[in-house]
């Protein structure tokens, strides 16, 4: 019983320390998009909250799009509708 308690205490302290250090146990590859993750349909510009390019170490070049409802999708940055969305965003931000 003492060994179990000591092991449990050790795990708890390790979890607390990791959290306080801001260390993430998630893989950096969790931000990558893979072949079966891509959204093939057009997403309305009014539904897009933000977007971010995937890191260069990912095997597929992609953009992770976050919708207003919190859902995230992978999009091919060469999709025509996404190219138009980016141009529209640049035009809007340049005029303000």
C-alpha positions as YAML, in Angstrom:
chain: A
units: angstrom
residues:
- id: 1
  name: UNK
  ca: [0.00, 0.00, 0.00]
- id: 2
  name: UNK
  ca: [2.87, 2.40, 0.77]
- id: 3
  name: UNK
  ca: [4.43, 1.75, -2.65]
- id: 4
  name: UNK
  ca: [1.13, 2.51, -4.37]
- id: 5
  name: UNK
  ca: [0.69, 5.74, -2.38]
- id: 6
  name: UNK
  ca: [4.24, 6.81, -3.13]
- id: 7
  name: UNK
  ca: [3.79, 6.11, -6.85]
- id: 8
  name: UNK
  ca: [0.52, 8.03, -6.93]
- id: 9
  name: UNK
  ca: [2.09, 10.99, -5.11]
- id: 10
  name: UNK
  ca: [5.03, 10.97, -7.52]
- id: 11
  name: UNK
  ca: [2.72, 11.02, -10.54]
- id: 12
  name: UNK
  ca: [0.67, 13.85, -9.04]
- id: 13
  name: UNK
  ca: [3.76, 15.95, -8.34]
- id: 14
  name: UNK
  ca: [5.12, 15.31, -11.83]
- id: 15
  name: UNK
  ca: [1.81, 16.41, -13.37]
- id: 16
  name: UNK
  ca: [1.74, 19.57, -11.27]
- id: 17
  name: UNK
  ca: [5.34, 20.41, -12.12]
- id: 18
  name: UNK
  ca: [4.81, 19.84, -15.83]
- id: 19
  name: UNK
  ca: [1.73, 22.09, -15.78]
- id: 20
  name: UNK
  ca: [3.55, 24.85, -13.95]
- id: 21
  name: UNK
  ca: [6.43, 24.75, -16.45]
- id: 22
  name: UNK
  ca: [4.06, 25.23, -19.36]
- id: 23
  name: UNK
  ca: [5.32, 22.04, -20.96]
- id: 24
  name: UNK
  ca: [2.97, 20.43, -23.40]
- id: 25
  name: UNK
  ca: [2.92, 16.69, -23.71]
- id: 26
  name: UNK
  ca: [1.17, 17.00, -27.08]
- id: 27
  name: UNK
  ca: [3.21, 16.23, -30.13]
- id: 28
  name: UNK
  ca: [4.13, 19.15, -32.39]
- id: 29
  name: UNK
  ca: [2.73, 16.97, -35.18]
- id: 30
  name: UNK
  ca: [-0.78, 17.42, -33.78]
- id: 31
  name: UNK
  ca: [-0.92, 20.71, -35.71]
- id: 32
  name: UNK
  ca: [-0.27, 18.90, -39.00]
- id: 33
  name: UNK
  ca: [-2.93, 17.95, -41.52]
- id: 34
  name: UNK
  ca: [-2.98, 14.52, -43.12]
- id: 35
  name: UNK
  ca: [-4.54, 13.29, -46.35]
- id: 36
  name: UNK
  ca: [-7.90, 12.24, -44.87]
- id: 37
  name: UNK
  ca: [-8.31, 15.39, -42.75]
- id: 38
  name: UNK
  ca: [-8.87, 17.90, -45.57]
- id: 39
  name: UNK
  ca: [-12.20, 19.69, -45.99]
- id: 40
  name: UNK
  ca: [-13.14, 19.51, -49.65]
- id: 41
  name: UNK
  ca: [-16.17, 21.83, -49.51]
- id: 42
  name: UNK
  ca: [-16.08, 25.60, -49.61]
- id: 43
  name: UNK
  ca: [-16.33, 27.25, -46.20]
- id: 44
  name: UNK
  ca: [-18.21, 30.53, -46.07]
- id: 45
  name: UNK
  ca: [-15.97, 33.47, -45.24]
- id: 46
  name: UNK
  ca: [-18.48, 34.66, -42.64]
- id: 47
  name: UNK
  ca: [-17.97, 31.39, -40.71]
- id: 48
  name: UNK
  ca: [-14.17, 31.65, -40.51]
- id: 49
  name: UNK
  ca: [-12.79, 32.95, -37.22]
- id: 50
  name: UNK
  ca: [-9.09, 32.49, -38.03]
- id: 51
  name: UNK
  ca: [-6.61, 30.42, -39.98]
- id: 52
  name: UNK
  ca: [-3.01, 29.34, -39.59]
- id: 53
  name: UNK
  ca: [-0.51, 27.67, -41.89]
- id: 54
  name: UNK
  ca: [0.76, 24.29, -40.75]
- id: 55
  name: UNK
  ca: [4.43, 24.10, -39.70]
- id: 56
  name: UNK
  ca: [7.08, 23.28, -42.31]
- id: 57
  name: UNK
  ca: [7.86, 19.88, -40.73]
- id: 58
  name: UNK
  ca: [4.40, 18.57, -41.68]
- id: 59
  name: UNK
  ca: [4.20, 16.19, -44.64]
- id: 60
  name: UNK
  ca: [1.29, 18.05, -46.31]
- id: 61
  name: UNK
  ca: [1.20, 21.79, -46.92]
- id: 62
  name: UNK
  ca: [-2.09, 23.01, -45.46]
- id: 63
  name: UNK
  ca: [-3.97, 25.68, -43.56]
- id: 64
  name: UNK
  ca: [-5.89, 24.96, -40.35]
- id: 65
  name: UNK
  ca: [-9.10, 26.97, -40.41]
- id: 66
  name: UNK
  ca: [-11.03, 27.64, -37.19]
- id: 67
  name: UNK
  ca: [-14.72, 28.37, -37.49]
- id: 68
  name: UNK
  ca: [-16.79, 30.63, -35.26]
- id: 69
  name: UNK
  ca: [-18.26, 27.55, -33.54]
- id: 70
  name: UNK
  ca: [-14.75, 26.35, -32.57]
- id: 71
  name: UNK
  ca: [-14.45, 23.53, -35.09]
- id: 72
  name: UNK
  ca: [-11.15, 23.24, -36.96]
- id: 73
  name: UNK
  ca: [-10.59, 21.96, -40.47]
- id: 74
  name: UNK
  ca: [-7.64, 21.44, -42.76]
- id: 75
  name: UNK
  ca: [-7.77, 23.21, -46.10]
- id: 76
  name: UNK
  ca: [-5.54, 23.04, -49.15]
- id: 77
  name: UNK
  ca: [-4.07, 26.55, -49.46]
- id: 78
  name: UNK
  ca: [-4.31, 26.24, -53.26]
- id: 79
  name: UNK
  ca: [-8.11, 25.90, -53.21]
- id: 80
  name: UNK
  ca: [-9.61, 28.72, -55.30]
- id: 81
  name: UNK
  ca: [-12.15, 29.73, -52.65]
- id: 82
  name: UNK
  ca: [-9.42, 29.98, -49.99]
- id: 83
  name: UNK
  ca: [-7.22, 32.08, -52.29]
- id: 84
  name: UNK
  ca: [-10.17, 34.44, -52.81]
- id: 85
  name: UNK
  ca: [-10.78, 34.56, -49.05]
- id: 86
  name: UNK
  ca: [-7.15, 35.55, -48.41]
- id: 87
  name: UNK
  ca: [-7.27, 38.28, -51.07]
- id: 88
  name: UNK
  ca: [-10.49, 39.60, -49.55]
- id: 89
  name: UNK
  ca: [-8.93, 39.65, -46.05]
- id: 90
  name: UNK
  ca: [-5.85, 41.52, -47.34]
- id: 91
  name: UNK
  ca: [-8.02, 44.08, -49.13]
- id: 92
  name: UNK
  ca: [-10.19, 44.58, -46.03]
- id: 93
  name: UNK
  ca: [-7.25, 44.94, -43.64]
- id: 94
  name: UNK
  ca: [-5.39, 47.30, -46.01]
- id: 95
  name: UNK
  ca: [-8.36, 49.66, -46.24]
- id: 96
  name: UNK
  ca: [-8.81, 49.98, -42.46]
...
